[in-house]
PDB file of C-alpha atoms in Angstrom:
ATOM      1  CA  UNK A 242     -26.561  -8.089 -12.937  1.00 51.00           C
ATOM      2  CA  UNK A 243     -23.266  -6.032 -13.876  1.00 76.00           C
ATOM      3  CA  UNK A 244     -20.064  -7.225 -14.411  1.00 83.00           C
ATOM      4  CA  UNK A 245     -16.746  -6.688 -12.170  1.00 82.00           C
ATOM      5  CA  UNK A 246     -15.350  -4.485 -15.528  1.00 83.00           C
ATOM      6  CA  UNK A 247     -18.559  -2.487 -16.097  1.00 87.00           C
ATOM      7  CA  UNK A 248     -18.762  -1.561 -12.098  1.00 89.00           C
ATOM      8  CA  UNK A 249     -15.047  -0.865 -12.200  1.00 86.00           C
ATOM      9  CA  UNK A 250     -14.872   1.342 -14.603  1.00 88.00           C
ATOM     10  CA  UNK A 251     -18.023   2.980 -12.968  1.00 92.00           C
ATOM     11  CA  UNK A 252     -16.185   3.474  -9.931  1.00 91.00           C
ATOM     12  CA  UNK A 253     -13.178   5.003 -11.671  1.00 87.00           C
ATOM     13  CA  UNK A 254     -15.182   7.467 -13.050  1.00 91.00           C
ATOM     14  CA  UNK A 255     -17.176   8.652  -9.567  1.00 93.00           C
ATOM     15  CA  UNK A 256     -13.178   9.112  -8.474  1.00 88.00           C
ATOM     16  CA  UNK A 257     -11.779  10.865 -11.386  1.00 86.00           C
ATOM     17  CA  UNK A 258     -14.464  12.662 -12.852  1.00 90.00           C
ATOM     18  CA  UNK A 259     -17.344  13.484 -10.283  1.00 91.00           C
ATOM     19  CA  UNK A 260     -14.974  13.306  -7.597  1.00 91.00           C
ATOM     20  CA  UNK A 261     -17.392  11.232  -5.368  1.00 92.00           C
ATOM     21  CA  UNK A 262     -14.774   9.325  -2.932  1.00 92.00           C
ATOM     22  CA  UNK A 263     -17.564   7.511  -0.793  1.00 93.00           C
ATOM     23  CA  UNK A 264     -19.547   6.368  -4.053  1.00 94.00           C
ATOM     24  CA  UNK A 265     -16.361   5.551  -5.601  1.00 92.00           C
ATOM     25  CA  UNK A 266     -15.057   3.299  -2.355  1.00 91.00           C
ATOM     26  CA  UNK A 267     -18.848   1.320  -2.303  1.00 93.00           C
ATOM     27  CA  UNK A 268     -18.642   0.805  -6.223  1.00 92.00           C
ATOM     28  CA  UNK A 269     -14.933  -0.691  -6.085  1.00 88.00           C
ATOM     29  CA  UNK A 270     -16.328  -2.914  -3.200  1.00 87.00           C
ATOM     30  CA  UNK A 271     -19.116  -3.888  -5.265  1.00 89.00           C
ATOM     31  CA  UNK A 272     -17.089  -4.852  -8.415  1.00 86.00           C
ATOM     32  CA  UNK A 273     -14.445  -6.326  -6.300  1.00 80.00           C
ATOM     33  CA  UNK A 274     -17.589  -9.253  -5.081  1.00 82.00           C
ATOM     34  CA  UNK A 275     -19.162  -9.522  -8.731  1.00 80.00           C
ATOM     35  CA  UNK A 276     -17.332 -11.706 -10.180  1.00 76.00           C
ATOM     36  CA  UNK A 277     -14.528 -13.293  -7.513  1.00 72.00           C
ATOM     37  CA  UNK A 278     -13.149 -15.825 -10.019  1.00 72.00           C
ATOM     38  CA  UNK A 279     -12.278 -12.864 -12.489  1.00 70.00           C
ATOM     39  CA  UNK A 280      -8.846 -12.541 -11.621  1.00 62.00           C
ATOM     40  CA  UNK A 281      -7.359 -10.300 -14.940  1.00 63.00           C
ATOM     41  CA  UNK A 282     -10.611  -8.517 -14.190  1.00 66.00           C
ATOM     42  CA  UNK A 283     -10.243  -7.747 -10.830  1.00 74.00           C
ATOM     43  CA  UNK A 284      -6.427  -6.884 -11.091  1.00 75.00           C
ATOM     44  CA  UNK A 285      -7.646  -3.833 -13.039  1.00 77.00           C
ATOM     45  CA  UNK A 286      -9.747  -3.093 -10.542  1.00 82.00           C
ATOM     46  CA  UNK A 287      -7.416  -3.466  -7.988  1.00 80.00           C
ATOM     47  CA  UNK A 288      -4.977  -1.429  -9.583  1.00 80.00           C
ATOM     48  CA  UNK A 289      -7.404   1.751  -9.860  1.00 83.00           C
ATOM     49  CA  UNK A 290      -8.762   0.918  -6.651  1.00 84.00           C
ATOM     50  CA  UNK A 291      -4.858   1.325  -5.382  1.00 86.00           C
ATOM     51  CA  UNK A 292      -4.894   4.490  -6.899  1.00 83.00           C
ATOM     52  CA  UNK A 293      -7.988   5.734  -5.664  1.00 87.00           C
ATOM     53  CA  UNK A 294      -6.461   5.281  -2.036  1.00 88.00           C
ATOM     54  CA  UNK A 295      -3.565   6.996  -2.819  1.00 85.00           C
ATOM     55  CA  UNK A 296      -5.130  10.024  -3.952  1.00 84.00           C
ATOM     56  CA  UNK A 297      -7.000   9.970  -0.349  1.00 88.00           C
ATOM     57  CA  UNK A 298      -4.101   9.290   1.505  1.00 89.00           C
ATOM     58  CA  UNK A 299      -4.507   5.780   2.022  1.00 90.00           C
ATOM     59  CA  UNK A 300      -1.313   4.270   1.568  1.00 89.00           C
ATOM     60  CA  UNK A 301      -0.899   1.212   3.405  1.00 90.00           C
ATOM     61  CA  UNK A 302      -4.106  -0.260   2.345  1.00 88.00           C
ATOM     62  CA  UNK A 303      -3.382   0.752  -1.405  1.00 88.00           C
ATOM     63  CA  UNK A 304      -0.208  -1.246  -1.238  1.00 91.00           C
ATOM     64  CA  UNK A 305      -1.745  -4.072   0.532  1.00 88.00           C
ATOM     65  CA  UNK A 306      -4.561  -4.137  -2.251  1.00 83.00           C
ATOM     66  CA  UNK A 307      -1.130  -4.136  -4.930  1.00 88.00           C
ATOM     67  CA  UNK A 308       0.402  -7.187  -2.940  1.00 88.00           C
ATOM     68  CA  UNK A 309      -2.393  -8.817  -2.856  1.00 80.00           C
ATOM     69  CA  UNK A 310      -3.295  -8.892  -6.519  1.00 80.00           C
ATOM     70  CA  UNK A 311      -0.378  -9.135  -7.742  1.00 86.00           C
ATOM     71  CA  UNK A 312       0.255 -12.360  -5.821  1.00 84.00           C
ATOM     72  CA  UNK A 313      -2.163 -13.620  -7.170  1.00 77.00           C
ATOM     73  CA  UNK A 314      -2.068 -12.810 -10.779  1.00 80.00           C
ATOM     74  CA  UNK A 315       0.921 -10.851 -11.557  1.00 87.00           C
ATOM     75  CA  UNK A 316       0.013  -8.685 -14.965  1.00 88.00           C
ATOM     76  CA  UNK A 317       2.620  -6.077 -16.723  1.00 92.00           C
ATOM     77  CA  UNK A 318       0.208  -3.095 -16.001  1.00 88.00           C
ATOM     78  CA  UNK A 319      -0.525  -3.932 -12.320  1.00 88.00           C
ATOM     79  CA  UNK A 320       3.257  -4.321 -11.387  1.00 93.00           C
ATOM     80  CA  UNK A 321       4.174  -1.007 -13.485  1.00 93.00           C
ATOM     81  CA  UNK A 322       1.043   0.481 -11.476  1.00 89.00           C
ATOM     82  CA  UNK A 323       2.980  -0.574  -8.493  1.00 92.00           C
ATOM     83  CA  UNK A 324       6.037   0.140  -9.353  1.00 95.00           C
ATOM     84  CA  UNK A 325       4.788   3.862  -9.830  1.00 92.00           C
ATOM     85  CA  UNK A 326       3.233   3.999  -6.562  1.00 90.00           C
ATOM     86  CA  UNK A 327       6.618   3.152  -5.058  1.00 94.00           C
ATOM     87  CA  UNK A 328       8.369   5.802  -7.563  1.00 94.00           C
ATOM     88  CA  UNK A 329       6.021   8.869  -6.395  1.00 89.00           C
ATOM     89  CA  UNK A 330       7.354   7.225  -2.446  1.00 91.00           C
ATOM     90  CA  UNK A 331      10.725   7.697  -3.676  1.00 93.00           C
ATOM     91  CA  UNK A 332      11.167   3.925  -2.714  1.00 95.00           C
ATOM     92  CA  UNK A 333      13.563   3.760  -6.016  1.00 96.00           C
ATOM     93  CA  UNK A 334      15.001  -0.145  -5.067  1.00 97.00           C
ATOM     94  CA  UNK A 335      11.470  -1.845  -4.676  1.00 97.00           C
ATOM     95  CA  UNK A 336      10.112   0.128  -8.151  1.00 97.00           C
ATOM     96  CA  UNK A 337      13.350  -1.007 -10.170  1.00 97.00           C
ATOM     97  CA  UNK A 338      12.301  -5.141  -9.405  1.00 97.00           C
ATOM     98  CA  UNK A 339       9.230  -4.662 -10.341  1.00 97.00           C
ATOM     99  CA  UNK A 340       9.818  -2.735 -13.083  1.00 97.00           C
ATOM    100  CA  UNK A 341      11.964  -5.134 -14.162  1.00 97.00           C
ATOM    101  CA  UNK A 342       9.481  -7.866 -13.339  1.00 97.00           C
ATOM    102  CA  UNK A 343       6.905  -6.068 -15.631  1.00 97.00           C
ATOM    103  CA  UNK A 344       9.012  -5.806 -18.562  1.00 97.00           C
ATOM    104  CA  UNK A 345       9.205  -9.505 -17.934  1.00 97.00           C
ATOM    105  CA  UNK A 346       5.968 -10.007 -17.942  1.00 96.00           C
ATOM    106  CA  UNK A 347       5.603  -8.170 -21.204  1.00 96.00           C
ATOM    107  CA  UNK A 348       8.361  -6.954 -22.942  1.00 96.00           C
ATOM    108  CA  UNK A 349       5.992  -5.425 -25.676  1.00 96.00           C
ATOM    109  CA  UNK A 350       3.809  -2.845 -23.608  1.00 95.00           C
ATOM    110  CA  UNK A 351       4.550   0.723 -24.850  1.00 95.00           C
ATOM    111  CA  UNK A 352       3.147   2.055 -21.148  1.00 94.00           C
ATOM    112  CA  UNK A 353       5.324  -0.180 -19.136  1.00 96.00           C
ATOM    113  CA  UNK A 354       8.878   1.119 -21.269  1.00 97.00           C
ATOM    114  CA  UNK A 355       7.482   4.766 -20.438  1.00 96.00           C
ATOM    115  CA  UNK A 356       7.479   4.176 -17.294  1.00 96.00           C
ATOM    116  CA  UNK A 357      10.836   3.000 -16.905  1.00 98.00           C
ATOM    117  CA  UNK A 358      12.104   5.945 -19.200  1.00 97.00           C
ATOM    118  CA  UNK A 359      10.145   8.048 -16.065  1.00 96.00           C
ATOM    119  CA  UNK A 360      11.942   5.935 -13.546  1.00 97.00           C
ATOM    120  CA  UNK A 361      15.346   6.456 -14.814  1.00 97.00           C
ATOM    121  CA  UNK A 362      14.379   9.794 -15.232  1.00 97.00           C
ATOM    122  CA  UNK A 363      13.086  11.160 -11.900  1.00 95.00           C
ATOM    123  CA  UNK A 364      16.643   9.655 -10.881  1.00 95.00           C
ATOM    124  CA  UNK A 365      18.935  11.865 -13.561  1.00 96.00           C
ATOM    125  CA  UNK A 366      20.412   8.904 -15.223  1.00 97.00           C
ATOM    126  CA  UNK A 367      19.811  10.402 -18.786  1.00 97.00           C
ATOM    127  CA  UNK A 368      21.177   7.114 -20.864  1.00 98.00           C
ATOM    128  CA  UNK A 369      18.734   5.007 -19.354  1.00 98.00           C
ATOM    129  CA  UNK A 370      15.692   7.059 -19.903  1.00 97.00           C
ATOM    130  CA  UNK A 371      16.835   8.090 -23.516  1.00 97.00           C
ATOM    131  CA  UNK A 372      17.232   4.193 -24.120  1.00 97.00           C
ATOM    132  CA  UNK A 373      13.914   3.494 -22.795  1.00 97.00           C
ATOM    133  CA  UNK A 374      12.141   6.640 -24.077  1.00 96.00           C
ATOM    134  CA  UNK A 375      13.097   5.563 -27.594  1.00 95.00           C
ATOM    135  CA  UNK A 376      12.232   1.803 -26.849  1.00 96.00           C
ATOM    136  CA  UNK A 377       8.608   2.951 -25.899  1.00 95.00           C
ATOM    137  CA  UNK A 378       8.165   5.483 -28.639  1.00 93.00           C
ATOM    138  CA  UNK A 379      10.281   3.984 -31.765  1.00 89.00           C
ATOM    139  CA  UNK A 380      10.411   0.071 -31.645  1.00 91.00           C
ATOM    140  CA  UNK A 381       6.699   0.082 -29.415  1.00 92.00           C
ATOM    141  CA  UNK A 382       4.909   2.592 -30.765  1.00 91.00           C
ATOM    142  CA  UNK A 383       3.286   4.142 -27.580  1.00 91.00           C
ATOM    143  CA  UNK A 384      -0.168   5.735 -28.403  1.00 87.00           C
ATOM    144  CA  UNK A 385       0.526   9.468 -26.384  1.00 88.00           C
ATOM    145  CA  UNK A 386       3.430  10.806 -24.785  1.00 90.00           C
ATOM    146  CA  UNK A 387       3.217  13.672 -22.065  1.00 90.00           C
ATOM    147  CA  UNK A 388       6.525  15.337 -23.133  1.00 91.00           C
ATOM    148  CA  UNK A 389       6.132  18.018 -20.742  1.00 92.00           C
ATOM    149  CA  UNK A 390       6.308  15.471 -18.270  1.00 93.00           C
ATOM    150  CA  UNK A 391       8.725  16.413 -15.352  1.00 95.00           C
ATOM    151  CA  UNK A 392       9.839  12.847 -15.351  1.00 95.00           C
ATOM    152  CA  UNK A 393      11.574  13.939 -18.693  1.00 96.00           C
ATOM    153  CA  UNK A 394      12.982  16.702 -17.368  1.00 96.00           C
ATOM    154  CA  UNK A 395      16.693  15.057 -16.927  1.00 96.00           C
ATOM    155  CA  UNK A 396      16.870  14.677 -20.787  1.00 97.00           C
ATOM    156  CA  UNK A 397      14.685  17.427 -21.874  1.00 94.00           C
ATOM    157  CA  UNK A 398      16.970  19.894 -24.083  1.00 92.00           C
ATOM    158  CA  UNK A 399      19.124  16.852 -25.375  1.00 96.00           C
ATOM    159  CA  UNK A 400      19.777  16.551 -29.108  1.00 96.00           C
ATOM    160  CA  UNK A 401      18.438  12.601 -28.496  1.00 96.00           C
ATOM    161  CA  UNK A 402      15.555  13.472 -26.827  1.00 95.00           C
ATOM    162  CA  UNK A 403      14.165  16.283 -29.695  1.00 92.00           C
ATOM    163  CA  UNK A 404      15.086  13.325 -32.203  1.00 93.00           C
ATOM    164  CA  UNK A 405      12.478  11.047 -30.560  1.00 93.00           C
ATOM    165  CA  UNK A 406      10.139  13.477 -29.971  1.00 91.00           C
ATOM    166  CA  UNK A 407      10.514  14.101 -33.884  1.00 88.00           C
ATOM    167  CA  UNK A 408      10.631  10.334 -34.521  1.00 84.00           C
ATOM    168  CA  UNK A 409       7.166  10.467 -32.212  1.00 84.00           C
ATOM    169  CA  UNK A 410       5.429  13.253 -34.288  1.00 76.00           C
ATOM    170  CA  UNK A 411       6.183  11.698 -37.818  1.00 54.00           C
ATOM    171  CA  UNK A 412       4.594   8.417 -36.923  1.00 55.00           C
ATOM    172  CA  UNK A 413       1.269   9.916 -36.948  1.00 44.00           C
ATOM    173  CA  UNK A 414       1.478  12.015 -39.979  1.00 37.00           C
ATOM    174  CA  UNK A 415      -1.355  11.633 -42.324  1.00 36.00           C
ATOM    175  CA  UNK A 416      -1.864  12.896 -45.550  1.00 43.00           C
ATOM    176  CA  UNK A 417      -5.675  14.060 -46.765  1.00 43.00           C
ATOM    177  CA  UNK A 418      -6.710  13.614 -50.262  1.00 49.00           C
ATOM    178  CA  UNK A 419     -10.083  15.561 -51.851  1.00 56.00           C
ATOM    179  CA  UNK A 420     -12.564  13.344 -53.371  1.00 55.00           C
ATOM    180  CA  UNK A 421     -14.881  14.309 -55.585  1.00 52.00           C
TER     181      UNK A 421
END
């Protein structure tokens, strides 16, 4: 028997990389029914499940699948994933609570700060996203940053925003030594 995570991920891979929708759908089923007391398990399931219904134009059910998890075991990256969905629906007053709710919920995740440097971003308010840009880059450490990302685009060009960027590259500067 496989578990909820190992079917999951499965299932995210028929929908991102062999871009099987009707494998993908019965696999999320499947892992949703594995293991039904796995809540933090399932909520990551849930959230790529979301996504996978987004990218086929299933909206309402996506968002019913968000509720629904995240009623019953709200985690930082299911309400950011949330919060995005509502971004890319330009529904800017329901993403800022739960944005806010996820930084909440952990005030220490690198992805969730991006994403509310992206939020203030896609909306022009440059202070914002430079304060959260540098939150999730200098003081979190985020692992990768898309900085051709258009939700950058309001600060891109800006003295404070090349500064991070620099900040960003010089964290991961490693110096090789020959052996003999």
């Amino acid at each position: 028997p496989q578990n909820a995570g190992t079917l999951g991920n499965y299932a995210n891979y028929l929908a991102v990389v062999l871009k099987h929708p009707a494998k993908a759908r019965k696999m999320y089923e499947r892992a949703l029914v594995a293991e039904p007391a796995d809540i933090a398990s399932n909520n990551i399931i849930v959230g790529d499940w979301a996504g996978f219904l987004c990218s086929q134009g299933e909206h309402s059910q996506a968002e019913d699948m968000y509720k629904l998890s995240i009623e019953s075991e709200p985690t930082a990256a299911l309400v950011c994933s949330y919060a995005i969905y509502l971004m890319d629906m330009e529904r800017f007053d329901e993403a800022d609570v739960l944005l806010k709710q996820a930084v909440l919920l952990d005030p220490s995740d690198a992805a969730v700060a991006y994403n509310v440097c992206c939020f203030y971003g896609k909306q022009g308010r440059k202070a914002e996203c430079l304060t959260w840009l540098r939150k999730a880059v200098v003081e979190l450490m985020i692992d990768e940053v898309d900085w051709a990302d258009t939700d950058l685009d309001a600060i891109r060009g800006l003295p404070e925003f090349e500064q991070i960027r620099e900040d960003f590259g010089g964290m991961f500067v490693v110096e090789c030594v020959e052996t003999d």
